[in-house]
Structures are given as structure tokens and as C-alpha cells.
PDB file of C-alpha atoms in Angstrom:
ATOM      1  CA  MET A  17      74.401  85.773  88.646  1.00 89.00           C
ATOM      2  CA  VAL A  18      77.054  88.367  87.839  1.00 96.00           C
ATOM      3  CA  GLU A  19      80.553  87.249  88.798  1.00 98.00           C
ATOM      4  CA  VAL A  20      82.573  90.039  87.136  1.00 98.00           C
ATOM      5  CA  SER A  21      81.758  93.679  86.462  1.00 98.00           C
ATOM      6  CA  VAL A  22      83.910  95.420  83.854  1.00 98.00           C
ATOM      7  CA  ILE A  23      83.901  99.182  84.360  1.00 98.00           C
ATOM      8  CA  VAL A  24      84.688 101.423  81.382  1.00 98.00           C
ATOM      9  CA  PRO A  25      85.020 105.177  82.041  1.00 97.00           C
ATOM     10  CA  ILE A  26      84.373 107.112  78.830  1.00 97.00           C
ATOM     11  CA  TYR A  27      85.080 110.666  77.771  1.00 95.00           C
ATOM     12  CA  ASN A  28      85.008 111.671  74.102  1.00 94.00           C
ATOM     13  CA  SER A  29      86.517 108.378  72.971  1.00 93.00           C
ATOM     14  CA  GLY A  30      84.170 107.772  70.059  1.00 92.00           C
ATOM     15  CA  LYS A  31      87.076 107.293  67.653  1.00 92.00           C
ATOM     16  CA  TYR A  32      88.316 104.198  69.539  1.00 93.00           C
ATOM     17  CA  LEU A  33      85.329 103.124  71.614  1.00 97.00           C
ATOM     18  CA  ARG A  34      83.748 100.663  69.193  1.00 97.00           C
ATOM     19  CA  LYS A  35      86.870  98.482  69.073  1.00 97.00           C
ATOM     20  CA  CYS A  36      87.045  98.446  72.872  1.00 98.00           C
ATOM     21  CA  LEU A  37      83.395  97.466  73.298  1.00 98.00           C
ATOM     22  CA  LEU A  38      83.552  94.819  70.593  1.00 98.00           C
ATOM     23  CA  SER A  39      86.407  93.152  72.470  1.00 98.00           C
ATOM     24  CA  LEU A  40      84.281  93.105  75.635  1.00 98.00           C
ATOM     25  CA  ALA A  41      81.185  91.869  73.821  1.00 98.00           C
ATOM     26  CA  GLY A  42      83.255  88.957  72.476  1.00 98.00           C
ATOM     27  CA  GLN A  43      84.405  87.662  75.860  1.00 98.00           C
ATOM     28  CA  THR A  44      84.214  83.896  76.369  1.00 98.00           C
ATOM     29  CA  PHE A  45      83.120  84.439  79.986  1.00 98.00           C
ATOM     30  CA  SER A  46      79.344  84.767  80.283  1.00 95.00           C
ATOM     31  CA  LYS A  47      78.733  85.690  83.933  1.00 98.00           C
ATOM     32  CA  MET A  48      79.780  89.294  83.483  1.00 98.00           C
ATOM     33  CA  GLU A  49      78.388  92.754  82.951  1.00 98.00           C
ATOM     34  CA  VAL A  50      79.897  95.808  81.308  1.00 98.00           C
ATOM     35  CA  ILE A  51      79.285  99.128  83.058  1.00 98.00           C
ATOM     36  CA  LEU A  52      79.723 102.099  80.718  1.00 98.00           C
ATOM     37  CA  ILE A  53      80.153 105.405  82.550  1.00 98.00           C
ATOM     38  CA  ASP A  54      79.978 108.383  80.196  1.00 98.00           C
ATOM     39  CA  ASP A  55      81.756 111.268  81.902  1.00 97.00           C
ATOM     40  CA  GLY A  56      79.929 113.995  79.974  1.00 96.00           C
ATOM     41  CA  SER A  57      81.109 113.182  76.443  1.00 96.00           C
ATOM     42  CA  THR A  58      80.226 115.608  73.645  1.00 96.00           C
ATOM     43  CA  ASP A  59      81.087 113.343  70.694  1.00 95.00           C
ATOM     44  CA  LEU A  60      79.462 110.134  69.403  1.00 96.00           C
ATOM     45  CA  SER A  61      80.349 108.111  72.513  1.00 97.00           C
ATOM     46  CA  ARG A  62      76.784 108.146  73.837  1.00 97.00           C
ATOM     47  CA  TYR A  63      75.340 106.878  70.561  1.00 97.00           C
ATOM     48  CA  ILE A  64      77.908 104.065  70.384  1.00 97.00           C
ATOM     49  CA  CYS A  65      77.222 103.032  73.986  1.00 98.00           C
ATOM     50  CA  GLU A  66      73.441 103.018  73.530  1.00 97.00           C
ATOM     51  CA  THR A  67      73.807 100.949  70.364  1.00 97.00           C
ATOM     52  CA  PHE A  68      75.791  98.283  72.225  1.00 98.00           C
ATOM     53  CA  CYS A  69      73.333  98.302  75.133  1.00 98.00           C
ATOM     54  CA  LYS A  70      70.461  97.571  72.735  1.00 97.00           C
ATOM     55  CA  GLU A  71      72.347  94.643  71.234  1.00 97.00           C
ATOM     56  CA  PHE A  72      73.890  93.170  74.411  1.00 97.00           C
ATOM     57  CA  SER A  73      71.817  92.808  77.580  1.00 96.00           C
ATOM     58  CA  SER A  74      74.964  92.620  79.727  1.00 97.00           C
ATOM     59  CA  PHE A  75      75.922  96.196  78.777  1.00 98.00           C
ATOM     60  CA  HIS A  76      74.639  99.044  80.959  1.00 98.00           C
ATOM     61  CA  TYR A  77      75.071 102.735  80.179  1.00 98.00           C
ATOM     62  CA  TYR A  78      75.138 105.683  82.592  1.00 98.00           C
ATOM     63  CA  TRP A  79      75.706 109.348  81.796  1.00 97.00           C
ATOM     64  CA  LYS A  80      77.049 111.879  84.301  1.00 96.00           C
ATOM     65  CA  GLU A  81      78.365 115.412  84.390  1.00 96.00           C
ATOM     66  CA  ASN A  82      82.081 115.612  83.676  1.00 95.00           C
ATOM     67  CA  GLY A  83      84.055 114.942  86.841  1.00 94.00           C
ATOM     68  CA  GLY A  84      87.128 113.047  85.718  1.00 93.00           C
ATOM     69  CA  SER A  85      88.163 109.414  85.439  1.00 94.00           C
ATOM     70  CA  SER A  86      88.231 108.793  89.211  1.00 96.00           C
ATOM     71  CA  ASP A  87      84.677 110.051  89.629  1.00 97.00           C
ATOM     72  CA  ALA A  88      83.520 107.884  86.710  1.00 97.00           C
ATOM     73  CA  ARG A  89      85.200 104.769  88.116  1.00 98.00           C
ATOM     74  CA  ASN A  90      83.729 105.372  91.573  1.00 98.00           C
ATOM     75  CA  MET A  91      80.275 105.645  90.014  1.00 98.00           C
ATOM     76  CA  GLY A  92      80.910 102.429  88.078  1.00 98.00           C
ATOM     77  CA  ILE A  93      81.735 100.599  91.299  1.00 98.00           C
ATOM     78  CA  GLN A  94      78.485 101.842  92.848  1.00 97.00           C
ATOM     79  CA  LYS A  95      76.439 100.649  89.863  1.00 98.00           C
ATOM     80  CA  SER A  96      78.165  97.273  89.545  1.00 97.00           C
ATOM     81  CA  GLN A  97      76.951  93.933  90.925  1.00 97.00           C
ATOM     82  CA  GLY A  98      79.904  91.598  90.383  1.00 97.00           C
ATOM     83  CA  LYS A  99      81.951  89.821  93.025  1.00 98.00           C
ATOM     84  CA  TYR A 100      85.028  90.854  91.048  1.00 98.00           C
ATOM     85  CA  LEU A 101      85.811  94.144  89.299  1.00 98.00           C
ATOM     86  CA  SER A 102      87.950  94.942  86.285  1.00 98.00           C
ATOM     87  CA  PHE A 103      88.709  98.322  84.706  1.00 98.00           C
ATOM     88  CA  VAL A 104      89.213  98.810  80.978  1.00 98.00           C
ATOM     89  CA  ASP A 105      90.150 102.152  79.413  1.00 96.00           C
ATOM     90  CA  SER A 106      87.863 103.142  76.566  1.00 96.00           C
ATOM     91  CA  ASP A 107      90.641 103.509  73.971  1.00 93.00           C
ATOM     92  CA  ASP A 108      92.169 100.087  74.739  1.00 96.00           C
ATOM     93  CA  TYR A 109      90.944  96.570  73.954  1.00 97.00           C
ATOM     94  CA  VAL A 110      91.278  93.068  75.372  1.00 98.00           C
ATOM     95  CA  ASP A 111      91.770  89.429  74.376  1.00 98.00           C
ATOM     96  CA  LYS A 112      88.562  87.383  74.176  1.00 98.00           C
ATOM     97  CA  LYS A 113      89.678  85.293  77.191  1.00 98.00           C
ATOM     98  CA  PHE A 114      90.764  88.267  79.300  1.00 98.00           C
ATOM     99  CA  ILE A 115      88.014  87.933  81.916  1.00 98.00           C
ATOM    100  CA  GLU A 116      87.754  84.141  81.791  1.00 98.00           C
ATOM    101  CA  LYS A 117      91.432  83.541  82.550  1.00 98.00           C
ATOM    102  CA  LEU A 118      91.712  86.159  85.282  1.00 98.00           C
ATOM    103  CA  TRP A 119      88.510  84.980  86.990  1.00 98.00           C
ATOM    104  CA  LYS A 120      89.598  81.344  86.811  1.00 98.00           C
ATOM    105  CA  LYS A 121      92.952  82.197  88.399  1.00 98.00           C
ATOM    106  CA  ALA A 122      91.264  84.219  91.160  1.00 98.00           C
ATOM    107  CA  THR A 123      88.838  81.446  92.078  1.00 98.00           C
ATOM    108  CA  GLU A 124      91.316  78.572  91.778  1.00 97.00           C
ATOM    109  CA  GLU A 125      94.017  80.231  93.882  1.00 97.00           C
ATOM    110  CA  LYS A 126      91.662  82.244  96.115  1.00 97.00           C
ATOM    111  CA  SER A 127      93.480  85.472  95.288  1.00 98.00           C
ATOM    112  CA  GLN A 128      91.953  88.897  95.790  1.00 98.00           C
ATOM    113  CA  LEU A 129      94.059  90.425  93.007  1.00 98.00           C
ATOM    114  CA  VAL A 130      95.065  88.869  89.685  1.00 98.00           C
ATOM    115  CA  CYS A 131      97.390  90.514  87.129  1.00 98.00           C
ATOM    116  CA  CYS A 132      98.030  89.536  83.514  1.00 97.00           C
ATOM    117  CA  GLY A 133     100.527  90.525  80.861  1.00 96.00           C
ATOM    118  CA  TYR A 134      99.731  93.022  78.138  1.00 96.00           C
ATOM    119  CA  TYR A 135     100.784  94.362  74.774  1.00 95.00           C
ATOM    120  CA  LEU A 136     102.048  97.920  74.517  1.00 93.00           C
ATOM    121  CA  ASP A 137     100.468  99.003  71.236  1.00 91.00           C
ATOM    122  CA  ARG A 138     102.423 102.028  70.005  1.00 87.00           C
ATOM    123  CA  ASP A 139     102.239 103.277  66.440  1.00 81.00           C
ATOM    124  CA  ASN A 140     100.723  99.911  65.434  1.00 81.00           C
ATOM    125  CA  LYS A 141     103.785  98.092  66.802  1.00 88.00           C
ATOM    126  CA  LYS A 142     103.066  95.715  69.671  1.00 92.00           C
ATOM    127  CA  LYS A 143     105.564  95.031  72.442  1.00 92.00           C
ATOM    128  CA  LYS A 144     104.856  92.099  74.754  1.00 94.00           C
ATOM    129  CA  MET A 145     105.074  92.903  78.469  1.00 94.00           C
ATOM    130  CA  CYS A 146     104.624  89.788  80.595  1.00 93.00           C
ATOM    131  CA  TYR A 147     105.767  88.420  83.955  1.00 92.00           C
ATOM    132  CA  PRO A 148     107.522  85.098  83.246  1.00 89.00           C
ATOM    133  CA  LYS A 149     105.614  82.789  85.585  1.00 92.00           C
ATOM    134  CA  SER A 150     101.932  82.151  86.361  1.00 96.00           C
ATOM    135  CA  GLY A 151     100.678  81.447  89.876  1.00 96.00           C
ATOM    136  CA  ARG A 152     100.896  83.082  93.272  1.00 97.00           C
ATOM    137  CA  ILE A 153     103.472  85.844  93.673  1.00 97.00           C
ATOM    138  CA  GLY A 154     104.954  86.902  97.007  1.00 96.00           C
ATOM    139  CA  PHE A 155     104.329  90.426  98.225  1.00 96.00           C
ATOM    140  CA  VAL A 156     108.022  91.400  98.149  1.00 96.00           C
ATOM    141  CA  ASP A 157     108.332  90.179  94.547  1.00 96.00           C
ATOM    142  CA  PHE A 158     105.091  91.956  93.624  1.00 97.00           C
ATOM    143  CA  TRP A 159     106.267  95.305  94.971  1.00 96.00           C
ATOM    144  CA  SER A 160     109.719  94.832  93.505  1.00 95.00           C
ATOM    145  CA  GLN A 161     108.075  94.489  90.098  1.00 94.00           C
ATOM    146  CA  ILE A 162     105.860  97.532  90.664  1.00 94.00           C
ATOM    147  CA  LEU A 163     108.909  99.632  91.547  1.00 93.00           C
ATOM    148  CA  SER A 164     111.386  98.523  88.924  1.00 85.00           C
ATOM    149  CA  GLY A 165     109.620  96.572  86.200  1.00 76.00           C
ATOM    150  CA  GLU A 166     106.854  97.025  83.667  1.00 82.00           C
ATOM    151  CA  GLU A 167     105.518  93.463  83.437  1.00 90.00           C
ATOM    152  CA  ILE A 168     102.872  93.925  86.160  1.00 94.00           C
ATOM    153  CA  GLY A 169     102.569  97.700  86.142  1.00 93.00           C
ATOM    154  CA  ASN A 170     101.356 100.274  88.646  1.00 94.00           C
ATOM    155  CA  PHE A 171      98.011 100.639  86.907  1.00 94.00           C
ATOM    156  CA  MET A 172      94.503  99.201  87.177  1.00 96.00           C
ATOM    157  CA  TRP A 173      93.674  98.016  83.691  1.00 95.00           C
ATOM    158  CA  ASN A 174      95.403  94.597  83.406  1.00 97.00           C
ATOM    159  CA  LYS A 175      94.008  93.345  86.685  1.00 98.00           C
ATOM    160  CA  LEU A 176      91.015  91.738  88.366  1.00 98.00           C
ATOM    161  CA  PHE A 177      90.063  92.786  91.897  1.00 98.00           C
ATOM    162  CA  GLU A 178      87.838  91.209  94.512  1.00 98.00           C
ATOM    163  CA  ARG A 179      85.063  93.709  95.112  1.00 97.00           C
ATOM    164  CA  GLN A 180      85.518  93.796  98.899  1.00 97.00           C
ATOM    165  CA  LEU A 181      88.885  95.501  98.450  1.00 97.00           C
ATOM    166  CA  PHE A 182      86.985  98.676  97.558  1.00 97.00           C
ATOM    167  CA  ASP A 183      84.884  98.742 100.733  1.00 96.00           C
ATOM    168  CA  GLU A 184      87.157 101.418 102.229  1.00 94.00           C
ATOM    169  CA  VAL A 185      89.016 102.606  99.121  1.00 97.00           C
ATOM    170  CA  GLN A 186      87.935 105.040  96.417  1.00 96.00           C
ATOM    171  CA  PHE A 187      89.697 106.624  93.479  1.00 97.00           C
ATOM    172  CA  PRO A 188      90.867 110.163  94.406  1.00 97.00           C
ATOM    173  CA  ILE A 189      88.635 112.814  92.850  1.00 95.00           C
ATOM    174  CA  GLY A 190      90.437 115.534  90.936  1.00 91.00           C
ATOM    175  CA  ARG A 191      93.846 113.843  90.907  1.00 92.00           C
ATOM    176  CA  LYS A 192      95.845 112.669  87.906  1.00 90.00           C
ATOM    177  CA  TYR A 193      97.548 109.253  88.047  1.00 92.00           C
ATOM    178  CA  GLU A 194      94.680 107.905  90.119  1.00 95.00           C
ATOM    179  CA  ASP A 195      95.905 104.334  89.535  1.00 95.00           C
ATOM    180  CA  LYS A 196      99.142 105.074  91.384  1.00 95.00           C
ATOM    181  CA  PHE A 197      97.253 106.597  94.317  1.00 96.00           C
ATOM    182  CA  THR A 198      94.904 103.615  94.547  1.00 97.00           C
ATOM    183  CA  LEU A 199      96.635 100.334  93.665  1.00 97.00           C
ATOM    184  CA  TYR A 200      98.924 100.136  96.688  1.00 96.00           C
ATOM    185  CA  GLN A 201      95.952 100.655  99.029  1.00 97.00           C
ATOM    186  CA  LEU A 202      94.082  97.778  97.388  1.00 97.00           C
ATOM    187  CA  ALA A 203      97.095  95.442  97.310  1.00 97.00           C
ATOM    188  CA  ASP A 204      97.693  96.140 101.016  1.00 96.00           C
ATOM    189  CA  ARG A 205      94.285  94.589 101.742  1.00 97.00           C
ATOM    190  CA  CYS A 206      95.018  91.397  99.778  1.00 97.00           C
ATOM    191  CA  LYS A 207      95.746  88.019 101.343  1.00 96.00           C
ATOM    192  CA  GLY A 208      96.991  86.678  98.012  1.00 97.00           C
ATOM    193  CA  ILE A 209      98.030  87.981  94.574  1.00 98.00           C
ATOM    194  CA  SER A 210      98.271  85.836  91.449  1.00 98.00           C
ATOM    195  CA  ILE A 211      99.742  86.197  87.973  1.00 97.00           C
ATOM    196  CA  VAL A 212      98.463  85.033  84.582  1.00 98.00           C
ATOM    197  CA  ALA A 213     101.631  84.999  82.485  1.00 96.00           C
ATOM    198  CA  GLU A 214      99.874  85.781  79.200  1.00 97.00           C
ATOM    199  CA  PRO A 215      99.367  89.131  77.432  1.00 97.00           C
ATOM    200  CA  LEU A 216      95.578  89.553  77.500  1.00 98.00           C
ATOM    201  CA  TYR A 217      95.249  93.334  77.463  1.00 98.00           C
ATOM    202  CA  TYR A 218      96.147  95.772  74.678  1.00 96.00           C
ATOM    203  CA  TYR A 219      97.246  99.163  75.985  1.00 95.00           C
ATOM    204  CA  VAL A 220      97.189 101.686  73.157  1.00 93.00           C
ATOM    205  CA  PHE A 221      99.781 104.404  73.752  1.00 86.00           C
ATOM    206  CA  ARG A 222      99.138 107.781  72.131  1.00 76.00           C
ATOM    207  CA  GLU A 223     102.015 110.122  72.938  1.00 62.00           C
ATOM    208  CA  ALA A 224     100.301 113.234  71.606  1.00 56.00           C
ATOM    209  CA  SER A 225      97.404 112.638  74.000  1.00 59.00           C
ATOM    210  CA  VAL A 226      99.770 112.178  76.945  1.00 50.00           C
ATOM    211  CA  VAL A 227     101.680 115.370  76.092  1.00 44.00           C
ATOM    212  CA  ASN A 228      98.522 117.420  75.665  1.00 50.00           C
ATOM    213  CA  SER A 229      97.160 116.297  79.029  1.00 63.00           C
ATOM    214  CA  PHE A 230     100.381 116.717  81.027  1.00 69.00           C
ATOM    215  CA  GLY A 231     100.785 119.967  82.934  1.00 75.00           C
ATOM    216  CA  LYS A 232     101.949 121.218  86.293  1.00 78.00           C
ATOM    217  CA  ASP A 233      99.052 119.584  88.140  1.00 85.00           C
ATOM    218  CA  SER A 234      99.960 116.260  86.528  1.00 87.00           C
ATOM    219  CA  ALA A 235     103.594 116.655  87.566  1.00 88.00           C
ATOM    220  CA  CYS A 236     102.648 117.352  91.180  1.00 92.00           C
ATOM    221  CA  ASP A 237     100.301 114.363  91.286  1.00 94.00           C
ATOM    222  CA  LEU A 238     102.878 112.025  89.727  1.00 94.00           C
ATOM    223  CA  ILE A 239     105.491 112.905  92.347  1.00 96.00           C
ATOM    224  CA  ASP A 240     102.977 112.866  95.209  1.00 96.00           C
ATOM    225  CA  ALA A 241     101.697 109.424  94.202  1.00 96.00           C
ATOM    226  CA  GLY A 242     105.248 108.101  93.939  1.00 96.00           C
ATOM    227  CA  GLU A 243     106.199 109.458  97.347  1.00 97.00           C
ATOM    228  CA  ARG A 244     103.112 107.909  98.970  1.00 97.00           C
ATOM    229  CA  LEU A 245     103.801 104.541  97.356  1.00 97.00           C
ATOM    230  CA  CYS A 246     107.451 104.552  98.442  1.00 97.00           C
ATOM    231  CA  ALA A 247     106.590 105.677 101.979  1.00 97.00           C
ATOM    232  CA  TYR A 248     104.235 102.700 102.250  1.00 97.00           C
ATOM    233  CA  ILE A 249     106.793 100.232 100.863  1.00 97.00           C
ATOM    234  CA  ARG A 250     109.665 101.535 103.011  1.00 97.00           C
ATOM    235  CA  ARG A 251     107.460 101.031 106.071  1.00 96.00           C
ATOM    236  CA  ARG A 252     106.169  97.565 105.159  1.00 96.00           C
ATOM    237  CA  TYR A 253     109.095  96.154 103.158  1.00 97.00           C
ATOM    238  CA  PRO A 254     112.322  97.913 104.231  1.00 97.00           C
ATOM    239  CA  GLU A 255     114.383  95.469 102.144  1.00 97.00           C
ATOM    240  CA  LEU A 256     113.083  97.327  99.067  1.00 97.00           C
ATOM    241  CA  ARG A 257     114.410 100.730 100.136  1.00 96.00           C
ATOM    242  CA  VAL A 258     117.022 100.920  97.371  1.00 96.00           C
ATOM    243  CA  GLN A 259     114.398 100.172  94.728  1.00 95.00           C
ATOM    244  CA  CYS A 260     112.187 102.906  96.208  1.00 97.00           C
ATOM    245  CA  GLU A 261     115.004 105.434  95.764  1.00 96.00           C
ATOM    246  CA  ARG A 262     115.530 104.349  92.151  1.00 96.00           C
ATOM    247  CA  HIS A 263     111.794 104.510  91.547  1.00 96.00           C
ATOM    248  CA  MET A 264     111.613 108.121  92.706  1.00 97.00           C
ATOM    249  CA  MET A 265     114.647 108.973  90.569  1.00 97.00           C
ATOM    250  CA  LYS A 266     112.770 107.530  87.586  1.00 96.00           C
ATOM    251  CA  GLU A 267     109.585 109.462  88.436  1.00 96.00           C
ATOM    252  CA  HIS A 268     111.526 112.746  88.466  1.00 97.00           C
ATOM    253  CA  ILE A 269     113.152 111.897  85.114  1.00 96.00           C
ATOM    254  CA  ILE A 270     109.685 111.188  83.692  1.00 93.00           C
ATOM    255  CA  THR A 271     108.491 114.523  85.076  1.00 94.00           C
ATOM    256  CA  VAL A 272     111.333 116.466  83.406  1.00 94.00           C
ATOM    257  CA  ASN A 273     110.665 114.648  80.129  1.00 91.00           C
ATOM    258  CA  ALA A 274     106.914 115.221  80.189  1.00 89.00           C
ATOM    259  CA  LEU A 275     107.145 118.878  81.190  1.00 91.00           C
ATOM    260  CA  SER A 276     109.735 119.463  78.445  1.00 91.00           C
ATOM    261  CA  LYS A 277     107.515 117.829  75.830  1.00 86.00           C
ATOM    262  CA  ALA A 278     104.655 120.074  76.984  1.00 84.00           C
ATOM    263  CA  GLY A 279     106.861 123.150  76.468  1.00 86.00           C
ATOM    264  CA  ILE A 280     107.663 123.731  80.138  1.00 84.00           C
ATOM    265  CA  PHE A 281     111.441 124.218  80.333  1.00 77.00           C
ATOM    266  CA  ARG A 282     113.993 125.496  82.825  1.00 70.00           C
ATOM    267  CA  LYS A 283     113.233 128.440  85.090  1.00 75.00           C
ATOM    268  CA  ASP A 284     110.032 126.646  85.935  1.00 86.00           C
ATOM    269  CA  ALA A 285     109.811 125.688  89.607  1.00 90.00           C
ATOM    270  CA  LEU A 286     108.605 122.123  89.006  1.00 91.00           C
ATOM    271  CA  TRP A 287     111.095 121.431  86.200  1.00 93.00           C
ATOM    272  CA  ASP A 288     113.946 122.785  88.302  1.00 93.00           C
ATOM    273  CA  ALA A 289     112.789 120.896  91.409  1.00 94.00           C
ATOM    274  CA  SER A 290     112.840 117.577  89.576  1.00 95.00           C
ATOM    275  CA  ARG A 291     116.273 118.282  88.091  1.00 95.00           C
ATOM    276  CA  ASP A 292     117.550 119.257  91.546  1.00 96.00           C
ATOM    277  CA  TYR A 293     116.182 115.991  92.942  1.00 97.00           C
ATOM    278  CA  ILE A 294     118.024 114.019  90.243  1.00 97.00           C
ATOM    279  CA  LEU A 295     121.319 115.799  91.027  1.00 97.00           C
ATOM    280  CA  LYS A 296     120.989 115.444  94.805  1.00 97.00           C
ATOM    281  CA  ASN A 297     120.152 111.743  94.541  1.00 97.00           C
ATOM    282  CA  TRP A 298     122.632 110.993  91.765  1.00 97.00           C
ATOM    283  CA  LYS A 299     123.934 107.804  93.383  1.00 95.00           C
ATOM    284  CA  TRP A 300     120.565 106.096  92.830  1.00 95.00           C
ATOM    285  CA  ARG A 301     120.960 106.259  89.035  1.00 93.00           C
ATOM    286  CA  ARG A 302     122.761 102.911  89.169  1.00 90.00           C
ATOM    287  CA  GLY A 303     120.421 100.102  88.236  1.00 89.00           C
ATOM    288  CA  LEU A 304     118.081 102.272  86.159  1.00 91.00           C
ATOM    289  CA  GLN A 305     117.048 101.095  82.711  1.00 90.00           C
ATOM    290  CA  ARG A 306     119.326 102.401  79.972  1.00 93.00           C
ATOM    291  CA  LYS A 307     116.770 104.869  78.587  1.00 92.00           C
ATOM    292  CA  PHE A 308     116.388 106.505  82.010  1.00 95.00           C
ATOM    293  CA  LEU A 309     120.118 106.497  82.650  1.00 95.00           C
ATOM    294  CA  VAL A 310     120.795 108.294  79.353  1.00 96.00           C
ATOM    295  CA  SER A 311     118.124 110.868  80.184  1.00 96.00           C
ATOM    296  CA  ALA A 312     119.575 111.397  83.658  1.00 97.00           C
ATOM    297  CA  TRP A 313     123.041 112.142  82.250  1.00 97.00           C
ATOM    298  CA  MET A 314     121.652 114.588  79.678  1.00 96.00           C
ATOM    299  CA  ILE A 315     119.514 116.348  82.308  1.00 96.00           C
ATOM    300  CA  ARG A 316     122.640 116.681  84.439  1.00 96.00           C
ATOM    301  CA  ILE A 317     125.042 117.911  81.739  1.00 96.00           C
ATOM    302  CA  ILE A 318     122.947 119.742  79.097  1.00 95.00           C
ATOM    303  CA  PRO A 319     119.598 120.521  80.762  1.00 93.00           C
ATOM    304  CA  CYS A 320     118.438 123.345  78.478  1.00 89.00           C
ATOM    305  CA  LEU A 321     119.349 121.509  75.285  1.00 93.00           C
ATOM    306  CA  TYR A 322     117.739 118.334  76.619  1.00 92.00           C
ATOM    307  CA  GLY A 323     114.478 120.186  77.279  1.00 91.00           C
ATOM    308  CA  ARG A 324     114.453 121.602  73.743  1.00 91.00           C
ATOM    309  CA  ILE A 325     115.234 118.196  72.227  1.00 90.00           C
ATOM    310  CA  GLN A 326     112.265 116.632  74.029  1.00 88.00           C
ATOM    311  CA  TYR A 327     110.002 119.504  72.982  1.00 87.00           C
ATOM    312  CA  TRP A 328     110.869 119.327  69.286  1.00 86.00           C
ATOM    313  CA  ARG A 329     111.075 115.555  69.075  1.00 79.00           C
ATOM    314  CA  ILE A 330     107.353 115.170  69.723  1.00 72.00           C
ATOM    315  CA  ARG A 331     106.553 117.834  67.097  1.00 71.00           C
ATOM    316  CA  LYS A 332     108.367 116.303  64.135  1.00 64.00           C
TER     317      LYS A 332
END
């Protein structure tokens, strides 16, 4: 009987895919399947997937026309059989007890959502990101962390979900930042959320990839997702209003940074709109992390120079 289905959306990730799949093949938890959804890859991804499927009976491979990560994940959910679902990005990898520990926490504490810590793997340097305490977490504390911290994260990949949460929720087709559009809808359906205070997931950050994929559509989706999340939290948890305002300030700083790195500077409507938002909501800068506060001041005082600095920094 399959208890957990791990869904891996894949698109031209042959360079990193083998390491990801090896980490899933080495899991200590046996009642699981790995659903590989190839979103129209043109590299060696298909060959790698088929090789693993021949060697491991729990691996299942499906090819589809390119439709984006959301479409691939939705297909993976349809093909899966597990009571619980987990999502792993094809260029990341996981600890051998990733599924075992999250599943054990979910069943012991009867939680519909379980989150673990992770390592931010950047330029072969690993930074530990971990909530300090295992066990049940209250909804206000959970959303406070989503808004202002990085230990839990507003993303899908360091989490285990009860399958029933997806009965009325799908990933949005054609949108960037699909995790941000989806997670709050799933968490809203939970009766309990638990934490495993151990880093069990390895998120591999590749800045060049992020820059190359970030454009005006991405900027619009990032802000839209943030506004939807904060509208939900303001309605359900009004005591977190201040953190919502700081969160949106941060999202607009991220947008200015990302657009600048992609070569989109001032006199662009989206760039200017995010800078205007930062200036109009200046009072909410207090309480931001230092790196965001420094960026906010530079965007306010030397916007053109700041844009050029971000653009050239990534091209050194």
C-alpha cells in the first residue's frame, strides 16, 4: 500500500536530475512511490528517468507536452496513489529520512501538513534554515513565520500534505510563483500543522537561473500572489496586519531587485510601480531584515545607480 507519493516535475534538468533521484531512491521509508512528470524535456531527462524506473519499481515516469510546473504537478497528483503528497524540485535533493520523518510526524500528531527545515545550498555553501522546535505549531505562529521568516517558507518542497487537501485546490496554470498562490489555500483547510525541526531538504539556489527566468510576467505574479496571501491573512488573522504590510514591502523590494538584475531599470512601469509602493509605504520598513532595509534605502535615495549595481553584480 502506498502511503506517500513524491511528485517530481521535470523540465530539462538532466544536469542535476540524477542526484535528485538517487536521494529519493535511497529513502528509508518503503511505502512510497515517486511520480516523475516530464514536462516536455529535450535533454537527457527522459533517459535518466527511464533508467531509474527500470531499476526501481516504485518509480513511475510520465511524459507530457510542455505546460509549465503547475500543469506538471497537477498531472502528478492525478497519477499518484498515496494518502500523503510531497513535492521535490528536480534540481534539489533530500536527506534519506526526509519522507520517513515527515510521515511519522503527520501520523503521530494527526496533522494534515508537516514542514521540515532545509539547507540553502548556494555556491556549494550550505546555510541551515530550521524552525527551532518540533511539534504542533499554532496557526498564528505558522502565518507569522510565512510572512516574516524563512525557516518554514512559503513554498511546497519542504512539506508533506494530506492528499485530501487537494480535493478542491489545484496549482494555477500559467502562473509563476505557483507555490505562493497555492500554499495558503491548502493550509486554510488544515486542522493541524506540525514541524520537524531538522533540515531534511537541500534547496539548490542558482541565481543565474532565477535571473534568466524573471521577467515582467514573473513580477506581476509575485505581487499578485503576495496581495492574495495578505488579503487572506488580514481577514483571518487581523493581529498579523503589520507583518502583512512588511511582507508586501519586502515583495516589492524583491521585485525591484529581480527586474534590475534582468536588465529592466527605471522608466519601466513595473519597476517604477514597485519603487512608488516602497516610498508610499515607507513606515513599514521598520522590522525588515537588514539586507532588505539596506536595499530599501538605496532604492529610495539612488534608484538608477541601485538598478545598475544589481544588473552588473550578477554579471561579474
